[in-house]
mmCIF file of N, CA and C in Angstrom:
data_model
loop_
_atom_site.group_PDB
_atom_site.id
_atom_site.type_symbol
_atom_site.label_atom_id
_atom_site.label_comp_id
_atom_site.label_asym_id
_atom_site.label_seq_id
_atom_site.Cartn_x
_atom_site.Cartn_y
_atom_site.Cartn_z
ATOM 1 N N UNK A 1 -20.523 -33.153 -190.674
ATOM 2 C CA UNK A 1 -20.781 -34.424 -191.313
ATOM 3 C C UNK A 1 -20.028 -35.546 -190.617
ATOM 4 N N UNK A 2 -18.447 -35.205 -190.552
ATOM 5 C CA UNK A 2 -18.192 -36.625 -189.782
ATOM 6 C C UNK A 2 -18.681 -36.833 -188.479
ATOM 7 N N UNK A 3 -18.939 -35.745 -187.993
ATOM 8 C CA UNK A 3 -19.868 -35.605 -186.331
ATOM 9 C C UNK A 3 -20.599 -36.760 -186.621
ATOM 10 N N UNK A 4 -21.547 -36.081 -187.127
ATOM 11 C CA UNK A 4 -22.516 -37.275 -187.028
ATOM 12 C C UNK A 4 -22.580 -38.958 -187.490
ATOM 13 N N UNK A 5 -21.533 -39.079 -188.346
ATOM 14 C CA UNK A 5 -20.974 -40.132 -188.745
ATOM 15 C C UNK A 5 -20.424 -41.153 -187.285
ATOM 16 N N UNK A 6 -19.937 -40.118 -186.636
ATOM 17 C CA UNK A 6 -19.004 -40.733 -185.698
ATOM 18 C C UNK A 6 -20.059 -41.054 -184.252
ATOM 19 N N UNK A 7 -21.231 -40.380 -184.123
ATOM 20 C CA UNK A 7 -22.309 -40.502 -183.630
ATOM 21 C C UNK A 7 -23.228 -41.545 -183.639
ATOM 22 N N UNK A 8 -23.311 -41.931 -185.022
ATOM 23 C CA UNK A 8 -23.611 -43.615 -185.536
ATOM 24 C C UNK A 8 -22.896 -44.689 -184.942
ATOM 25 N N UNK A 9 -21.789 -44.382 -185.295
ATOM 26 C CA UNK A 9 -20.473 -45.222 -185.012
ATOM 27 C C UNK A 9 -20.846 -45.714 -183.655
ATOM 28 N N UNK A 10 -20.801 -44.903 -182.829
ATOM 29 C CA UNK A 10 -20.660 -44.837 -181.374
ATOM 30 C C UNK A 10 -22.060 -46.121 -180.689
ATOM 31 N N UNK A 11 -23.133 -46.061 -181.543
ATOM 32 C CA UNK A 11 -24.141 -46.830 -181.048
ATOM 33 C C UNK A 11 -23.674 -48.544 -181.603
ATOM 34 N N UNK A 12 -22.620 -48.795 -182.135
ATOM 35 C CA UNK A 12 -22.326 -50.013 -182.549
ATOM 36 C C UNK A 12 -21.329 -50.317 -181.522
ATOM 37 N N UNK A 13 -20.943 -52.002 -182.080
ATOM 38 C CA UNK A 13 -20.224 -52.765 -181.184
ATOM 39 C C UNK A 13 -18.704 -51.739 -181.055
ATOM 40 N N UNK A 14 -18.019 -52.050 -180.268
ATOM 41 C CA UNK A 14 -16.574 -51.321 -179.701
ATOM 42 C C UNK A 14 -15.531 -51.297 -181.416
ATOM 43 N N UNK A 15 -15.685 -52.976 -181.532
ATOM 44 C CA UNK A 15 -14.845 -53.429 -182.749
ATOM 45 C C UNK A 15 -15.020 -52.985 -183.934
ATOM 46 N N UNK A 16 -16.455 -52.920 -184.105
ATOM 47 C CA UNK A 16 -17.142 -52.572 -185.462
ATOM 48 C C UNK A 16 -16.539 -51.247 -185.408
ATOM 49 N N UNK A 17 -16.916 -50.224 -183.998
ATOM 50 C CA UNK A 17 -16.468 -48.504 -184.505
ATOM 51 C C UNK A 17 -15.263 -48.401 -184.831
ATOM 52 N N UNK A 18 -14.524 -48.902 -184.012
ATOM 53 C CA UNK A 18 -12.740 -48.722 -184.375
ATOM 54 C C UNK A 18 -12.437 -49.150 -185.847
ATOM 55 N N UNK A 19 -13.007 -50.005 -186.406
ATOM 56 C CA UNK A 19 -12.856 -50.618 -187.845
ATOM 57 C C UNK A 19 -13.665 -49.677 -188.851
ATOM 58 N N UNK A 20 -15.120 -49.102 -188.541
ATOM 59 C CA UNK A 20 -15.558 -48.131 -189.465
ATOM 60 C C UNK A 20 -14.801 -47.023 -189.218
ATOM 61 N N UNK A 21 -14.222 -46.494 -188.163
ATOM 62 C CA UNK A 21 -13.230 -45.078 -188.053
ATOM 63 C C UNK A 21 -11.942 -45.465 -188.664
ATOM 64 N N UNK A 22 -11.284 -46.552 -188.676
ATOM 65 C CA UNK A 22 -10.270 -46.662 -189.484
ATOM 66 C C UNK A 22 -10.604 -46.698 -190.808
ATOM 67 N N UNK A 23 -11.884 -46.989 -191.329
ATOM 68 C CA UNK A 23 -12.024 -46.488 -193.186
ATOM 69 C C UNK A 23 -12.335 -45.787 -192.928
ATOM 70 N N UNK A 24 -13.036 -44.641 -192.204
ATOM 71 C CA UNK A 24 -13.545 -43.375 -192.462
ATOM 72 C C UNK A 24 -11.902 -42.303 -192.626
ATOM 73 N N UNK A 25 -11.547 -42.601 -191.445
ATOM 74 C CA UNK A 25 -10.231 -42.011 -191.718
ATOM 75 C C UNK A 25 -9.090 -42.085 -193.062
ATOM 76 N N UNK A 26 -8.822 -43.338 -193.047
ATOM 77 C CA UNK A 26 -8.438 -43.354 -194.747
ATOM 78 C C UNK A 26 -9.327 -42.848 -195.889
ATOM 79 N N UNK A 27 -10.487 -42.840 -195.204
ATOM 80 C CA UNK A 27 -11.495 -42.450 -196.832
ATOM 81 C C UNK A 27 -11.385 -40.509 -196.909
ATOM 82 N N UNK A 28 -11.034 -40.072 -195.194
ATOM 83 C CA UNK A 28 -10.627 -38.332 -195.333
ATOM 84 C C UNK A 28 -9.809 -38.476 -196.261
ATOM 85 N N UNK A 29 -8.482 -39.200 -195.642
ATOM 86 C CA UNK A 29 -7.187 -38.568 -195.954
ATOM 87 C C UNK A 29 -6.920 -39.001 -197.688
ATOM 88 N N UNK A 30 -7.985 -39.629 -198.219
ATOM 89 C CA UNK A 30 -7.564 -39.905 -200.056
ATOM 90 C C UNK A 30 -8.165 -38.861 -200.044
ATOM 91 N N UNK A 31 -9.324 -38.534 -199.624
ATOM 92 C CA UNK A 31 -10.025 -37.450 -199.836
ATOM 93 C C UNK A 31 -9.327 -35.728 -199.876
ATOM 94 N N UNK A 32 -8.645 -35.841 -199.043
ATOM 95 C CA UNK A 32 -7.965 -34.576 -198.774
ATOM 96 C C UNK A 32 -6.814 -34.224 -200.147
ATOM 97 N N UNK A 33 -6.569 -35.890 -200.203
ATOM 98 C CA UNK A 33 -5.127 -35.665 -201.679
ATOM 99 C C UNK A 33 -5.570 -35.693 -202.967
ATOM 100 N N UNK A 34 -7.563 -35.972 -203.254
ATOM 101 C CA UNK A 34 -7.552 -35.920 -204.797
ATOM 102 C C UNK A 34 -8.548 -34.561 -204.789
ATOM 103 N N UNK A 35 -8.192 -34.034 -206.284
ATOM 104 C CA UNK A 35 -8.461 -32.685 -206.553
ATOM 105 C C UNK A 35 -10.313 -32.958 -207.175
ATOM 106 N N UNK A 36 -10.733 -33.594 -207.183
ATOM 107 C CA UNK A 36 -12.257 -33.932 -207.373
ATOM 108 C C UNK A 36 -12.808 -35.270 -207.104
ATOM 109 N N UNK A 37 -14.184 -35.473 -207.287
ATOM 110 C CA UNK A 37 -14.519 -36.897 -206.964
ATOM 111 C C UNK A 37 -14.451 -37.834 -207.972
ATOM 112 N N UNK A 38 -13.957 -37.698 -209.219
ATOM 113 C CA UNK A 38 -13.589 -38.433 -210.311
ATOM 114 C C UNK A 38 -11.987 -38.776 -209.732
ATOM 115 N N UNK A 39 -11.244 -38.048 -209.295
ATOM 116 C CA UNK A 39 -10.047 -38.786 -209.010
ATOM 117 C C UNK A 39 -10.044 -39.231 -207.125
ATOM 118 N N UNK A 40 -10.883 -38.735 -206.426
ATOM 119 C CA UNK A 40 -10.952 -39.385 -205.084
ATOM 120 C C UNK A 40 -12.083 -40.938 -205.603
ATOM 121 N N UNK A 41 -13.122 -41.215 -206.514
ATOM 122 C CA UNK A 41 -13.359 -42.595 -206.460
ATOM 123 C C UNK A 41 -11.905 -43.524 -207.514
ATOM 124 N N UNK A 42 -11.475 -42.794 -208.011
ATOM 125 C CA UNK A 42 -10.218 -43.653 -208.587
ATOM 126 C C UNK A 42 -9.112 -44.191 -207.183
ATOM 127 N N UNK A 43 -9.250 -43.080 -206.793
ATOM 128 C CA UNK A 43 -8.137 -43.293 -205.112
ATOM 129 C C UNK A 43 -8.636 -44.578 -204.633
ATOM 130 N N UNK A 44 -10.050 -44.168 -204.496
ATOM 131 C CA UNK A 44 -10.769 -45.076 -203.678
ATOM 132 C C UNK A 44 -10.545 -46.728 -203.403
ATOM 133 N N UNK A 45 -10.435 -46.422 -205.331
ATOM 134 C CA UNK A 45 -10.483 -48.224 -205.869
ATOM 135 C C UNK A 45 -9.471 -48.500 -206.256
ATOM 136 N N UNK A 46 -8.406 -47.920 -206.031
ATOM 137 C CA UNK A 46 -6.929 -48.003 -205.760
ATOM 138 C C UNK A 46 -6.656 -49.052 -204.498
ATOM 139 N N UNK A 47 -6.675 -48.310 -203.615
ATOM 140 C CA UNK A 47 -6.748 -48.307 -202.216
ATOM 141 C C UNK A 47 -7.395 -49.490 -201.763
ATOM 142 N N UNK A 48 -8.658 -49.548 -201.884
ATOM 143 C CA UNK A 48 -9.649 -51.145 -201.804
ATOM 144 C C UNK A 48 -8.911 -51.966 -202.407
ATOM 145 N N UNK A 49 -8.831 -52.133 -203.398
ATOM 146 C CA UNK A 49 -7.636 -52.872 -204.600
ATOM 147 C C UNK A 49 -6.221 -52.966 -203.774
ATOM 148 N N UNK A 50 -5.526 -52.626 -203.599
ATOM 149 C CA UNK A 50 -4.177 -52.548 -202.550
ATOM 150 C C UNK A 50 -4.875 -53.541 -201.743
ATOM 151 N N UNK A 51 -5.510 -53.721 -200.705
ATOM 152 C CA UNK A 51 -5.996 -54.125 -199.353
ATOM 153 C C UNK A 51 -6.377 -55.964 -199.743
ATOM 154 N N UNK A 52 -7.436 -55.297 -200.823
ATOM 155 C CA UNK A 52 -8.051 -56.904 -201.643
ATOM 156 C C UNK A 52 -6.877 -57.670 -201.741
ATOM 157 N N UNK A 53 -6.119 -57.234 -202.242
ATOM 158 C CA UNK A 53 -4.894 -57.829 -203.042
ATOM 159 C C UNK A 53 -4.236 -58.746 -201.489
ATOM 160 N N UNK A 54 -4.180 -58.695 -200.657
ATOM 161 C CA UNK A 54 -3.699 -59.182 -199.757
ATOM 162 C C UNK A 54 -4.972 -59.820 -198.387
ATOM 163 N N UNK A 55 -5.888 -59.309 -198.537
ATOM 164 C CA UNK A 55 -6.853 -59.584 -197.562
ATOM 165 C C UNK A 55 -7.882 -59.266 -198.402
ATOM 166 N N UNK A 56 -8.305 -60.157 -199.306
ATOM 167 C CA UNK A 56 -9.975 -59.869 -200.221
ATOM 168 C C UNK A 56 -11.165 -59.457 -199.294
ATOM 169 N N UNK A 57 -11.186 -60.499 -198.418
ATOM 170 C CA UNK A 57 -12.714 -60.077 -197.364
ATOM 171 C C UNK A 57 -12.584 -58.560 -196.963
ATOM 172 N N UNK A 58 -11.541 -58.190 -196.026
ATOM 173 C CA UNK A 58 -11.536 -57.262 -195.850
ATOM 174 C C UNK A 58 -11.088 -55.788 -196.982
ATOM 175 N N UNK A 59 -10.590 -56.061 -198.398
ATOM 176 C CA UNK A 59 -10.625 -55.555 -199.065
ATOM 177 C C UNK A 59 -11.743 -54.996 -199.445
ATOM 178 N N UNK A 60 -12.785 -55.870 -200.101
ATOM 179 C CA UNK A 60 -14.296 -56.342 -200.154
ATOM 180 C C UNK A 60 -14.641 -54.984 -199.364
ATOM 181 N N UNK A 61 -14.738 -55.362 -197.830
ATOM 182 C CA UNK A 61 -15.617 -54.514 -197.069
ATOM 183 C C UNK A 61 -15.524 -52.754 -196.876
ATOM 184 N N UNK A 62 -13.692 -52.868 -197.081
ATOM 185 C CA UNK A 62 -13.365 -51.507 -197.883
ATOM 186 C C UNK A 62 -13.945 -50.433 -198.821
ATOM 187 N N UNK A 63 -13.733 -51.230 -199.652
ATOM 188 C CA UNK A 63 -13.957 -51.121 -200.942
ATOM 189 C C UNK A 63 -16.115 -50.034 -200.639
ATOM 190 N N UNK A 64 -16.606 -51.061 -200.109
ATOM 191 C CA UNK A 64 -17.933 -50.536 -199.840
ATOM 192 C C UNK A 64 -18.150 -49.477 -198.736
ATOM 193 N N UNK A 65 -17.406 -49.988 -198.300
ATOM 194 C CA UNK A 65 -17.636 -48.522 -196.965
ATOM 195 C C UNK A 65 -16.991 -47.272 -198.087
ATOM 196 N N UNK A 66 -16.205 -47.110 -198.915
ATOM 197 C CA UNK A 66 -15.670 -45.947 -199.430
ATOM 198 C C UNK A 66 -16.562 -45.505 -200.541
ATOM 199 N N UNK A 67 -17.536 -46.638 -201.005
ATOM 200 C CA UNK A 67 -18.582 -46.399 -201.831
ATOM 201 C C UNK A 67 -19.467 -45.432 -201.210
ATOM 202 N N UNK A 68 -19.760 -46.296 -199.942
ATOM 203 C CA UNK A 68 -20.897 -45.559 -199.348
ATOM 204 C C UNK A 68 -20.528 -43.990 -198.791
ATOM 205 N N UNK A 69 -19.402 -43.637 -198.236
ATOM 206 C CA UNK A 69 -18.970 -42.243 -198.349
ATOM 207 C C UNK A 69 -18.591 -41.564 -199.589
ATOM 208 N N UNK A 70 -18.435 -41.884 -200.653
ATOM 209 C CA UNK A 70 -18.581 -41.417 -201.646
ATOM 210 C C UNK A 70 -19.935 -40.973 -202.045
ATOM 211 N N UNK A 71 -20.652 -41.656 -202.440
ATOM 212 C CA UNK A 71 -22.131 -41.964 -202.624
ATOM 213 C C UNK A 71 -23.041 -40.323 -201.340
ATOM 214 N N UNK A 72 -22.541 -40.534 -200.017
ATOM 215 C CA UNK A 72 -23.557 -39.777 -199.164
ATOM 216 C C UNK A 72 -22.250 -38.195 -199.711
ATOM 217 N N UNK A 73 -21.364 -38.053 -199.604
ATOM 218 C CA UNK A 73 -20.613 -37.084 -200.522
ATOM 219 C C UNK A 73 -21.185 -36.214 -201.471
ATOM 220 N N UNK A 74 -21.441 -36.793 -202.507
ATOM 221 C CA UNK A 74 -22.240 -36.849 -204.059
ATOM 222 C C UNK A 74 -23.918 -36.392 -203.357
ATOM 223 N N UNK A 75 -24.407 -37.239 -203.022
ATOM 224 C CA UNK A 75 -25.689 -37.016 -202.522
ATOM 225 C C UNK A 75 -25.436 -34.928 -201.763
ATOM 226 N N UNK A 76 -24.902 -34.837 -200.553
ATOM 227 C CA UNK A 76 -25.298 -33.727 -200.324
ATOM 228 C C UNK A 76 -24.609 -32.351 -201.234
ATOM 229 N N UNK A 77 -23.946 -32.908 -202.434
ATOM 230 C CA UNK A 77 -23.670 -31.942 -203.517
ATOM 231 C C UNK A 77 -24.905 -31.999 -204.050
ATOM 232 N N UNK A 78 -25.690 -32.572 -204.361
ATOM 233 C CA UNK A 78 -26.748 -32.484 -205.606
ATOM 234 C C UNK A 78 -27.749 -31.928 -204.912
ATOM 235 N N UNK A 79 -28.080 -32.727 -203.248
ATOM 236 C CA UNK A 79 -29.271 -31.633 -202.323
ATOM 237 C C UNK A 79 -28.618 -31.026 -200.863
ATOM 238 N N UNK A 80 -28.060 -29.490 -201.525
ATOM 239 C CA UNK A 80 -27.787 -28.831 -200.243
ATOM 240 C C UNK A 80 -28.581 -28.614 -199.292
ATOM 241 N N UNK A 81 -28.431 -28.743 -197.632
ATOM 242 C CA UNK A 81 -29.045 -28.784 -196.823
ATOM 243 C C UNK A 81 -29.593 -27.133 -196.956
ATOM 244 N N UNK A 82 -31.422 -27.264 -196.311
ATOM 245 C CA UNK A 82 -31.968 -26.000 -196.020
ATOM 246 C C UNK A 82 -31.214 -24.880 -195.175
ATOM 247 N N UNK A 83 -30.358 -25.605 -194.226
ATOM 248 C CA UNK A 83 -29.781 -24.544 -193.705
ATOM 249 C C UNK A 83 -28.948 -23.406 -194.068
ATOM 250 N N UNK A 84 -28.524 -23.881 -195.251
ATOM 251 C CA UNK A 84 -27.504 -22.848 -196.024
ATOM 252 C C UNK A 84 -28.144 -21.928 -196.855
#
């Protein structure tokens, strides 16, 4: 999954990838410290919230990128891929 994440990444501007790999990376590592996705989207909006609090725009943009890995997360729990 992050393969291919990082595969996306790669077809965008230089700035943009380094900035989506720096939330992807923070969005692992909450990920790695909460024990389900009820307390990794609490992390989440912790975390966005922290950032807002000092830089809103870029809080803001946080905040959604961790949605959206949350969100594709959730998604391949509910439809496991055919391959499995």
């Amino acid at each position: 999954m992050a393969d291919t994440k990082l595969e996306q990444l790669q077809n965008q501007e230089p700035i943009v990838f380094q900035i989506n790999k720096i939330i992807q990376d923070e969005y692992e590592k909450l990920k790695s410290i909460s024990k389900n996705y009820v307390e990794l989207k609490r992390n989440c909006e912790k975390r966005s919230n922290e950032i807002a609090y000092r830089h809103a725009e870029i809080g803001r943009c946080v905040k959604k990128k961790f949605a959206d890995c949350l969100e594709k997360d959730l998604e391949e729990l509910r439809c496991p891929s055919k391959d499995t």
